[in-house]
Short mmCIF file of C-alpha atoms and ligand atoms in Angstrom, two decimals:
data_model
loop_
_atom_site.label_atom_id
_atom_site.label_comp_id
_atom_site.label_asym_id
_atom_site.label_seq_id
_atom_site.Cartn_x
_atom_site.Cartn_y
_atom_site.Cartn_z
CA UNK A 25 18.50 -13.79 2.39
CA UNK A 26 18.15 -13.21 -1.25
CA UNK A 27 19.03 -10.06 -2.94
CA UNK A 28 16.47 -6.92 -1.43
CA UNK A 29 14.76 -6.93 -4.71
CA UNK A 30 13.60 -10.80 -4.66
CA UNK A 31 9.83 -9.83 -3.72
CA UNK A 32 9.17 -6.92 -5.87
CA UNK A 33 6.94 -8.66 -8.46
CA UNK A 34 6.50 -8.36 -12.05
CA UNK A 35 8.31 -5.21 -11.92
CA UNK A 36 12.07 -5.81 -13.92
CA UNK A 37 12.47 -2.02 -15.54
CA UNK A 38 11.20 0.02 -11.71
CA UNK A 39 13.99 -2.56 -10.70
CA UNK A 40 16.91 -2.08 -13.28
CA UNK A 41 16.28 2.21 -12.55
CA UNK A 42 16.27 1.79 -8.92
CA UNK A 43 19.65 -0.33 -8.96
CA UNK A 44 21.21 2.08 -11.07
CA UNK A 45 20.38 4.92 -8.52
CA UNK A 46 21.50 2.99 -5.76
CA UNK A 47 24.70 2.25 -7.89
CA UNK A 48 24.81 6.02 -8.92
CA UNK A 49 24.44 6.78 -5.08
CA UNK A 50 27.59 4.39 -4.01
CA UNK A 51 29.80 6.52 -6.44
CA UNK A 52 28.64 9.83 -5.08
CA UNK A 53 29.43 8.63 -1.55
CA UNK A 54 32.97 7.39 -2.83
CA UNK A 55 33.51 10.49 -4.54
CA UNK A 56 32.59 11.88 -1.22
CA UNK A 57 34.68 10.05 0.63
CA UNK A 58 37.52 11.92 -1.82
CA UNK A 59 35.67 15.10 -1.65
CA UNK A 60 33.98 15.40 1.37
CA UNK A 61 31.32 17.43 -0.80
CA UNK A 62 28.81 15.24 -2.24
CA UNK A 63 26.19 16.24 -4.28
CA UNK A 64 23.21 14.25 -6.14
CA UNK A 65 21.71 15.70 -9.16
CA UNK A 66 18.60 17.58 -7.53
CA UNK A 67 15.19 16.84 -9.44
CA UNK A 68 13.85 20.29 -11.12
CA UNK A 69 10.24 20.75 -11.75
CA UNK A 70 10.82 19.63 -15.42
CA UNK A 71 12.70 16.41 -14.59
CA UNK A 72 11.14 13.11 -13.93
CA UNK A 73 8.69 10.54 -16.08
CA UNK A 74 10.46 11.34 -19.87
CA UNK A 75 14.11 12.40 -19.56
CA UNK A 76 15.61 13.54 -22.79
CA UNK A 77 18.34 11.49 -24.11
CA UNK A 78 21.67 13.80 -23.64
CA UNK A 79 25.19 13.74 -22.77
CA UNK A 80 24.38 13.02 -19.22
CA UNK A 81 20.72 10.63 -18.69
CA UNK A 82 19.69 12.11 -15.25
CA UNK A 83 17.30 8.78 -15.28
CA UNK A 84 19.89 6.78 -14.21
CA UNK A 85 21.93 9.39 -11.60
CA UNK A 86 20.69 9.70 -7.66
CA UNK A 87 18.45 12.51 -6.43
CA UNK A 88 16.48 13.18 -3.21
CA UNK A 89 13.06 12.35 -3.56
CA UNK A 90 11.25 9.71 -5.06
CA UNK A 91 7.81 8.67 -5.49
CA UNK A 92 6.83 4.90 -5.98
CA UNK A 93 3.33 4.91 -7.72
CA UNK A 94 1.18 1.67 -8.77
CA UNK A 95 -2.10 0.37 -7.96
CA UNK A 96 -2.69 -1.63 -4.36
CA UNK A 97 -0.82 -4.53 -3.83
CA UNK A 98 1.80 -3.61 -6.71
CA UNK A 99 4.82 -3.30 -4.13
CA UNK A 100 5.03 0.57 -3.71
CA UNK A 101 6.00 -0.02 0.04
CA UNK A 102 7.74 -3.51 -0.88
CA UNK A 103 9.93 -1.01 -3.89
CA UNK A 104 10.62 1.75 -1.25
CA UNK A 105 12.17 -0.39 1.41
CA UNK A 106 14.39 -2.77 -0.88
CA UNK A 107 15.42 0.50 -2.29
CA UNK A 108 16.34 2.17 1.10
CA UNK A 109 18.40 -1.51 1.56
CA UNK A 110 19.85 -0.89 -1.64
CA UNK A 111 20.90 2.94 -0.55
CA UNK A 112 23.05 1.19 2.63
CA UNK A 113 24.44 -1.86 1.26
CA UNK A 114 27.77 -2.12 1.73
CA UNK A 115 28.85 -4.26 -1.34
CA UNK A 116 26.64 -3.45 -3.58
CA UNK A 117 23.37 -2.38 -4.96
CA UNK A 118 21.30 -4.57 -2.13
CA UNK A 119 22.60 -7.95 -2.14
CA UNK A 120 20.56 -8.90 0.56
CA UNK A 121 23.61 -10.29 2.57
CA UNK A 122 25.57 -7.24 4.29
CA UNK A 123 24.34 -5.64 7.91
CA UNK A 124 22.74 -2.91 5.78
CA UNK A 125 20.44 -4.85 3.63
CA UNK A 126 19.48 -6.37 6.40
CA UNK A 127 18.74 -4.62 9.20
CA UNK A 128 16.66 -2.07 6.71
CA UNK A 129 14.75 -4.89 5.24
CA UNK A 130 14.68 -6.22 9.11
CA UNK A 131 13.49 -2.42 10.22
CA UNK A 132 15.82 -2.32 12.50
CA UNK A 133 18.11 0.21 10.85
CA UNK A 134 18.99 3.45 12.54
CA UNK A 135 19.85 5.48 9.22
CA UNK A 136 16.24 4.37 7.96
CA UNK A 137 12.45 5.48 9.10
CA UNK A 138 9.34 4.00 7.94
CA UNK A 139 6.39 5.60 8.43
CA UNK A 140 3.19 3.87 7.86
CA UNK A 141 0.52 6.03 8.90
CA UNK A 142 -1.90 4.41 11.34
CA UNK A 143 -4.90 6.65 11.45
CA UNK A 144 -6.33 8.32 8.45
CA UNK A 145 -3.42 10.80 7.68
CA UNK A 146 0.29 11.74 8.82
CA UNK A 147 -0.37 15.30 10.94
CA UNK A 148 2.14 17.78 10.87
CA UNK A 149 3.58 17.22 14.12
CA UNK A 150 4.68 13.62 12.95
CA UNK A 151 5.80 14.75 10.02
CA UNK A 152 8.02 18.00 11.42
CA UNK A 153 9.70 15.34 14.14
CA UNK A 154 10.63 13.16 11.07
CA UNK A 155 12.03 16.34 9.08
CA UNK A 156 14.00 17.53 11.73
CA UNK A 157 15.52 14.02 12.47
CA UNK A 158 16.05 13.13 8.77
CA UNK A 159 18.68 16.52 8.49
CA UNK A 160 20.96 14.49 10.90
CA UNK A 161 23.94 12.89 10.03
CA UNK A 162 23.29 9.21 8.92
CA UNK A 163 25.18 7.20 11.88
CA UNK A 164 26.21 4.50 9.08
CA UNK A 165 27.72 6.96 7.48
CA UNK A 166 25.99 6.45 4.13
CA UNK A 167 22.32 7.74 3.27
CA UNK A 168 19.55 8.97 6.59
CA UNK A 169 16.50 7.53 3.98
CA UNK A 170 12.40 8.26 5.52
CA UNK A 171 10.11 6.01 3.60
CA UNK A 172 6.09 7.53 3.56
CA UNK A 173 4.20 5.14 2.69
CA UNK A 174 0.81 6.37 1.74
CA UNK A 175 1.88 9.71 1.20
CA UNK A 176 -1.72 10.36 -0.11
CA UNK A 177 -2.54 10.16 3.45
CA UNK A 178 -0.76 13.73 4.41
CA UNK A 179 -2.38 16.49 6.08
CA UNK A 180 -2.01 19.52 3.84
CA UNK A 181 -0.15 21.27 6.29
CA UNK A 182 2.16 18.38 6.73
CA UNK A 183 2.45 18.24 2.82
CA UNK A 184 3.91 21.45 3.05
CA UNK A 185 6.53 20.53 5.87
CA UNK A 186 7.75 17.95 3.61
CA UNK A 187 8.01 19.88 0.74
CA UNK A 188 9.89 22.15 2.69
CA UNK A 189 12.90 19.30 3.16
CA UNK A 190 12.49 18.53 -0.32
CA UNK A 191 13.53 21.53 -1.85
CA UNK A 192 16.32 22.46 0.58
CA UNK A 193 17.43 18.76 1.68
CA UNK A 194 20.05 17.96 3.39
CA UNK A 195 22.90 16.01 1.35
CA UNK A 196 22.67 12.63 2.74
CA UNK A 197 19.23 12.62 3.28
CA UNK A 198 16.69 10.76 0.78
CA UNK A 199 12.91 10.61 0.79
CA UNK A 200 10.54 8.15 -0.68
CA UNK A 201 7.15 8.89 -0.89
CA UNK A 202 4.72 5.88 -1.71
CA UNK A 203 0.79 7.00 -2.84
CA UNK A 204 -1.27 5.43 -5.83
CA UNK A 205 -1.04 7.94 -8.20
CA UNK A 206 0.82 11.36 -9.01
CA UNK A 207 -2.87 12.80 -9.14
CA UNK A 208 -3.16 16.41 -7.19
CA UNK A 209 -5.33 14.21 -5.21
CA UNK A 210 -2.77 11.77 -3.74
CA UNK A 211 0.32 14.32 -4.13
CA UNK A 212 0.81 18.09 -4.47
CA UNK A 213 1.80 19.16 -7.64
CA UNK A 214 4.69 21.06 -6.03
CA UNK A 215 6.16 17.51 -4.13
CA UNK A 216 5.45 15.80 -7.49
CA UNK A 217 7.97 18.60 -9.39
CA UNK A 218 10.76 18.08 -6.70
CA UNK A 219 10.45 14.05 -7.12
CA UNK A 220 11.43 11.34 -9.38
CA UNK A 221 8.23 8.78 -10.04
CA UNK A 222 9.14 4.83 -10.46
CA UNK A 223 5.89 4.44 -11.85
CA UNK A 224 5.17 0.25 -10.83
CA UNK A 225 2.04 -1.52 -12.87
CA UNK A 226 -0.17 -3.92 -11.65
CA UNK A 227 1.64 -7.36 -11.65
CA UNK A 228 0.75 -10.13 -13.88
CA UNK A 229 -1.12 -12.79 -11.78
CA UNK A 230 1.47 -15.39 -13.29
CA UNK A 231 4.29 -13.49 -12.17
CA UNK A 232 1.93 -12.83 -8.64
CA UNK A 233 1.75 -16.90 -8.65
CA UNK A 234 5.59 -17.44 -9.20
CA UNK A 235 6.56 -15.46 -6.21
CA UNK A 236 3.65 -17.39 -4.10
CA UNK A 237 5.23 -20.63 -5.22
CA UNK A 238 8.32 -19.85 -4.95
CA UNK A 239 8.68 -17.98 -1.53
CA UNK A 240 5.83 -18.98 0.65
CA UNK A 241 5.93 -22.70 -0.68
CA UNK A 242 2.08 -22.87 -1.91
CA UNK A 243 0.93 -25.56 -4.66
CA UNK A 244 0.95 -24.09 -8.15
CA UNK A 245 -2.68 -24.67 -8.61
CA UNK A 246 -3.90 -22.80 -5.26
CA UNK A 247 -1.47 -20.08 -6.27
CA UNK A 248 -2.75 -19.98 -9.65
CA UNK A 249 -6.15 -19.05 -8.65
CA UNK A 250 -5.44 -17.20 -5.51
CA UNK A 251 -3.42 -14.54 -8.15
CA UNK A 252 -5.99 -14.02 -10.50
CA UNK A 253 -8.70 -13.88 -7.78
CA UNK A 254 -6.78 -11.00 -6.03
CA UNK A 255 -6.30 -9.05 -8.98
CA UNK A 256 -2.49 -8.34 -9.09
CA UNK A 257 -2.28 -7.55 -5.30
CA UNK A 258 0.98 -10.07 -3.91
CA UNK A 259 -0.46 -9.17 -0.27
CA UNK A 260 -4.24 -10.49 -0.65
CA UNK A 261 -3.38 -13.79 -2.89
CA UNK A 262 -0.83 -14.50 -0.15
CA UNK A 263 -3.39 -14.56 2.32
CA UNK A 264 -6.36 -16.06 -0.09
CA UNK A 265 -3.84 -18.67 -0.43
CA UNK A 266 -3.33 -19.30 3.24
CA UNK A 267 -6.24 -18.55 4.95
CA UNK A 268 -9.27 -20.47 4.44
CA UNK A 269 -11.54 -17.26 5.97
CA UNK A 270 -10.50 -14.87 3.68
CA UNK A 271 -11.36 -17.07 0.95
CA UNK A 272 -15.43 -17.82 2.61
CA UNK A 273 -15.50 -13.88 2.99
CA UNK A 274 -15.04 -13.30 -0.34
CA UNK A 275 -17.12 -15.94 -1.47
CA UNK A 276 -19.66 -13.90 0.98
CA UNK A 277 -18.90 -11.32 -1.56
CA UNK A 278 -18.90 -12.75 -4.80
CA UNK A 279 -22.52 -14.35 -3.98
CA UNK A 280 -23.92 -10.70 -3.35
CA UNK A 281 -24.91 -10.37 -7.25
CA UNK A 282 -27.28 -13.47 -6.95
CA UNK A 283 -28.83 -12.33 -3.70
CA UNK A 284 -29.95 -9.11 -4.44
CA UNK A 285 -33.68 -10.32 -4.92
CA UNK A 286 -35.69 -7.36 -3.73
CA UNK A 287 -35.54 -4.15 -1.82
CA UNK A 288 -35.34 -5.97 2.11
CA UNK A 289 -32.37 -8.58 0.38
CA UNK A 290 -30.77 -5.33 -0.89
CA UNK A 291 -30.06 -3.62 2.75
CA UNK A 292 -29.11 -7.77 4.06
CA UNK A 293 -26.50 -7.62 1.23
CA UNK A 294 -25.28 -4.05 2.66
CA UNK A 295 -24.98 -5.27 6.16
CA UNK A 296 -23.26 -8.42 4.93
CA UNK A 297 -21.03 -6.95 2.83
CA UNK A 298 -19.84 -4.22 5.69
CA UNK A 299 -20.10 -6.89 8.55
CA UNK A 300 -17.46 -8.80 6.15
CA UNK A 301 -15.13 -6.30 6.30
CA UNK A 302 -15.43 -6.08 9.66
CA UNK A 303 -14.74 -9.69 9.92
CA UNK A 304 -11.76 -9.22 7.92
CA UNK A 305 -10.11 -5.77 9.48
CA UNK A 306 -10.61 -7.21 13.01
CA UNK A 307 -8.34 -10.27 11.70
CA UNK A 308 -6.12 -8.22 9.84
CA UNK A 309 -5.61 -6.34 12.66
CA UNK A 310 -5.43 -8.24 16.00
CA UNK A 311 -2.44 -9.76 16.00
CA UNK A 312 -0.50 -6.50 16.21
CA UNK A 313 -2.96 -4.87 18.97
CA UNK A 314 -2.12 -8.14 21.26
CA UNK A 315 1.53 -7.51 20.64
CA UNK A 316 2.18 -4.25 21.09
CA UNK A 317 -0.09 -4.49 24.09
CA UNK A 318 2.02 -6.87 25.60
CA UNK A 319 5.33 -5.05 24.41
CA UNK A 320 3.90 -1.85 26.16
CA UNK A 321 2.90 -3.85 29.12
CA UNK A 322 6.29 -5.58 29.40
CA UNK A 323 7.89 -2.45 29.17
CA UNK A 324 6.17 -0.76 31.49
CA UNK A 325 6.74 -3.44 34.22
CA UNK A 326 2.90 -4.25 34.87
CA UNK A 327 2.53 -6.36 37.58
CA UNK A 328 5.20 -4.95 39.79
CA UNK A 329 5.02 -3.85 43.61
CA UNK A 330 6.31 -1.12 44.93
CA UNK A 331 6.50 2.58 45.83
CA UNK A 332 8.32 2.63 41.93
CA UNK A 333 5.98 0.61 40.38
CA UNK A 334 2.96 2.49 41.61
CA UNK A 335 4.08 5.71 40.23
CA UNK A 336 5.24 3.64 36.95
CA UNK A 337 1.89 2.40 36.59
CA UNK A 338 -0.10 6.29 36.88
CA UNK A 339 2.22 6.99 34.23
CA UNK A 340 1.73 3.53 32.33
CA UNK A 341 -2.52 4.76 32.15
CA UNK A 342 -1.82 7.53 30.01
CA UNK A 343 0.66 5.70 27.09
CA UNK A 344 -2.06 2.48 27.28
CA UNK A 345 -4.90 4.92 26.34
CA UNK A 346 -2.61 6.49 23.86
CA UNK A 347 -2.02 2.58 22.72
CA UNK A 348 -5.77 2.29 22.57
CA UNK A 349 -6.32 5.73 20.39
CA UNK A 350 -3.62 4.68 18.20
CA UNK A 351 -5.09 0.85 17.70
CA UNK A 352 -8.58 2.21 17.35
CA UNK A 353 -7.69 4.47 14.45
CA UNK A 354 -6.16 2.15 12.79
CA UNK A 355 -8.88 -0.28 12.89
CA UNK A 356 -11.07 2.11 11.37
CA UNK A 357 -8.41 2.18 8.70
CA UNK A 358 -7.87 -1.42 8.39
CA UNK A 359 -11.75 -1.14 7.86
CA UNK A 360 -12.26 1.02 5.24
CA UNK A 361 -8.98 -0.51 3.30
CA UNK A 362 -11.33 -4.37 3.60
CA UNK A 363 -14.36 -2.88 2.91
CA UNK A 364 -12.65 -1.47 -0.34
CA UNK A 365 -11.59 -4.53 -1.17
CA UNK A 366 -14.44 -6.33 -1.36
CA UNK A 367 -15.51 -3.46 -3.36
CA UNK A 368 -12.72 -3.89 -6.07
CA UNK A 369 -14.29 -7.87 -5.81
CA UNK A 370 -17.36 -7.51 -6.36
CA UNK A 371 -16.40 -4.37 -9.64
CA UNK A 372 -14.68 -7.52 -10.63
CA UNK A 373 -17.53 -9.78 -11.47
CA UNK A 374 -19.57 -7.37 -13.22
CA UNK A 375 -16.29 -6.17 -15.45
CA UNK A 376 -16.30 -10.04 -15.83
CA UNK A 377 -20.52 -9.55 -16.87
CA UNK A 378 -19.73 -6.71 -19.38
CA UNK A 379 -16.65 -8.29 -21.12
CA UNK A 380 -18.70 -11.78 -21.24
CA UNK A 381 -21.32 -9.41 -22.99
CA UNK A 382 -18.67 -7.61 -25.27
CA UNK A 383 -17.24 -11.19 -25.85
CA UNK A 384 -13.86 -9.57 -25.10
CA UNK A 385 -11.10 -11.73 -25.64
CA UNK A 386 -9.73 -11.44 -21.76
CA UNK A 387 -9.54 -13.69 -18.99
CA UNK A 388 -12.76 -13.42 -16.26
CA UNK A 389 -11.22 -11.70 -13.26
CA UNK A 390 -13.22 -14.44 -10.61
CA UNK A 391 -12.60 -17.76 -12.26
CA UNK A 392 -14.50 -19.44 -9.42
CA UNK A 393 -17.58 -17.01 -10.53
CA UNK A 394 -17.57 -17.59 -14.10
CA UNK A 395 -20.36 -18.77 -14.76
CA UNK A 396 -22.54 -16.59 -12.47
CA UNK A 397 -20.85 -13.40 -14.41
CA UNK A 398 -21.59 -15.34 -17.40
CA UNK A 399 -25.36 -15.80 -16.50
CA UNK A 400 -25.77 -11.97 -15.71
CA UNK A 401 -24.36 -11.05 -18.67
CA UNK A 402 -27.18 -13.17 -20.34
CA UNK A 403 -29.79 -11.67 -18.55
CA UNK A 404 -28.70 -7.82 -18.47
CA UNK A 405 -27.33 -6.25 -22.16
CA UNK A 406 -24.14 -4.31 -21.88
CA UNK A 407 -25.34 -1.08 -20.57
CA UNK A 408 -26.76 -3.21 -18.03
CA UNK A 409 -23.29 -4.80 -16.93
CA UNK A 410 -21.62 -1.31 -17.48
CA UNK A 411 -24.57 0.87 -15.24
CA UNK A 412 -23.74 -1.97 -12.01
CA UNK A 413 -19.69 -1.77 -12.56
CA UNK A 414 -20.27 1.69 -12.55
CA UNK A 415 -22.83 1.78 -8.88
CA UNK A 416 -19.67 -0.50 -7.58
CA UNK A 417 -17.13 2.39 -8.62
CA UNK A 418 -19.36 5.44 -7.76
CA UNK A 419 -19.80 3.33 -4.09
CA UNK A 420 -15.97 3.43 -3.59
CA UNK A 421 -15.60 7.19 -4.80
CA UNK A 422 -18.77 7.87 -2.04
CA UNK A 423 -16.66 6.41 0.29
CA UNK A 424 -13.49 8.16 -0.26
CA UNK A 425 -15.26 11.25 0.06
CA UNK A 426 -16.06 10.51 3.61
CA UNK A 427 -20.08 9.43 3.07
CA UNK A 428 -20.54 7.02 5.42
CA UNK A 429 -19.61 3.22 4.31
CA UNK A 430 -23.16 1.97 5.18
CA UNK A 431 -24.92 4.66 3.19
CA UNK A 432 -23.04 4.24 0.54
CA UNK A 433 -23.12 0.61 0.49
CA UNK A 434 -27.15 0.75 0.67
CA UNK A 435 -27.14 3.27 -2.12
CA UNK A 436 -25.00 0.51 -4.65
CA UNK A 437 -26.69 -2.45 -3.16
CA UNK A 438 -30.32 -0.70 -4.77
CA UNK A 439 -28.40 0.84 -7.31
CA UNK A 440 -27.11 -3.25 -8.40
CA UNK A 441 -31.01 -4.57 -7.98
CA UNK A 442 -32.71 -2.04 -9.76
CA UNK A 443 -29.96 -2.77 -12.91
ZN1 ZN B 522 23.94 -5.44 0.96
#
């Protein structure tokens, strides 16, 4: 395995800080060992994006909680976990060899949690269990790390349980939070004060094409255009590469502009567009609902006889329909998170529109759609290009604010016809 860091893309400086934390964190742990008092340098409220050059650059020390920012598809969650390798490698700072790089990177480590949230937001019940188990010794004897991904996704009241651990936390126990921004809309001011940011950007599709060549063995020229087609997200070239759906539902996407004819092609478009991502959560999706089905099956013994067996199975009906609660919120999730993406596609051809208009010297976004962008921009003036980018963008916002996807979808779909 190479080192932990290999797949984080595009992102050299988030990766020369985070090594010298995890080097930072090897020497309070051997001071420890002398010690037996560690102690990282807590973040303040005034710590964090600009440190002020002193004796002592707190940048490059250890603290307790982090927050990995960056757009979709950057690597926040990708960042978090080579870090938490990093954290319990035993020779160095994640060298992608030793047990502890990887059984984190393998999940399978009992010092580190990930939690991905599967419905629309962690509760506070999750989130309390996870406190409470974090303040426990690590077994490995080095760092007990949680990793929350989309820590936008907390409940308010299980914000506040966190922040709780964060300002009094244990002293081998490390959090790192994952959400887009440091917004008061995707993080509390107060968790934001107690945390260190790695801010990551969007990575450049060449370095996006690289890691596609390079690691899952796809011809230059498909990577090439599956990396500037996904807009910097690793995750949805990989499969744009790969899988030859994906790439007709996004052509289903891209050829909404040229189908928007009248008022009755208008709602078609909607119901295309939100049957699409349908089409794509359901595939995104199914793979891990048949295994852990199985799994939980297995595990439960079905298909056993019995006087055991019976009373295993009366049992086994109550953790399958948790199964199924837990499966169905997530596909719900795994909706909205498609449906957004063919959002951020279809913002991309008309940014494509207005910068052909503003004869901006950048790269289209759709290659493939060129011309079509290119042809709009002929036909509509600037404003024209700008007032459609902006019914995309208002669409998504709609969305996140819990209007209902087909509503809102209908509303941009007239919004894009009208011009
Ligand atoms: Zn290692």
């Amino acid at each position: 395995m190479p080192d932990v860091f290999a797949d984080l893309v595009g992102q050299d400086e988030a990766v020369a800080e985070l090594r010298r934390a995890a080097a930072a964190a090897a020497a309070v742990l051997r001071a420890g060992a002398a010690d037996r008092e560690p102690a990282l340098i807590a973040a303040g409220p005034a710590s964090g994006a600009d440190a002020a050059p002193g004796d002592v650059d707190p940048s490059t020390g250890m603290t307790h909680a982090w927050i990995f920012t960056g757009p979709p598809g950057s690597g926040r969650s990708v960042a978090a976990r080579a870090f938490a390798a990093a954290l319990q490698c035993a020779y160095g700072t994640g060298c992608g060899e030793c047990p502890g790089c990887h059984t984190t990177m393998g999940g399978t480590h009992a010092d580190v949690r990930m939690v991905v949230p599967e419905g629309l937001s962690i509760g506070v019940g999750e989130m309390r269990a996870l406190v409470l188990r974090a303040a426990s010794t690590p077994s490995g004897g080095r760092w007990q790390v949680v990793v929350i991904e989309d820590a936008d996704r907390l409940t308010e009241a299980a914000g506040n349980a966190l922040l709780k651990a964060i300002e009094e936390p244990p002293p081998r126990t490390v959090f790192l939070l994952c959400a887009p921004s440091t917004h008061p809309d995707d993080v509390s001011v107060t968790i934001r004060s107690r945390c260190r940011v790695v801010p990551l950007r969007q990575p450049p599709a060449a370095a996006v094409a690289e890691v596609l060549v390079r690691r899952d063995g796809i011809a230059p020229d498909v990577a090439q255009w599956a990396a500037a087609a996904a807009q910097g997200h690793v995750g949805r070239a990989r499969r744009l590469a790969r899988d030859p759906e994906a790439r007709k539902r996004r052509e289903a996407v891209l050829a909404v502009p040229r189908r928007l004819t009248g008022v009755g092609a208008a709602f078609d478009a909607a119901s295309a567009l939100i049957e699409a991502a349908e089409a794509e959560a359901e595939a995104s999706v199914a793979e891990s609902d048949t295994a852990e089905r199985a799994a939980l099956e297995t595990a439960l013994g079905a298909g056993g006889t019995g006087r055991g067996a019976a009373g295993a199975m009366r049992g086994a009906a109550g953790q399958l329909k948790e199964l199924e609660k837990r499966q169905k919120s997530r596909a719900t999730r795994a909706q909205r998170d498609a449906l957004d993406r063919a959002l951020v596609d279809l913002a991309g051809f008309y940014r494509d529109a207005l910068t052909m208009t503003l004869r901006a010297p950048v790269a289209p976004v759709h290659t493939d759609t060129a011309a079509l962008a290119g042809a709009g921009a002929q036909k509509w003036d600037a404003e024209g290009s700008l007032r459609r980018l902006e019914a995309v963008l208002a669409c998504r916002a709609a969305i996140e604010a819990n209007v209902k996807p087909r509503i809102a979808v209908e509303a941009m779909m007239l919004a894009l016809w009208k011009g």
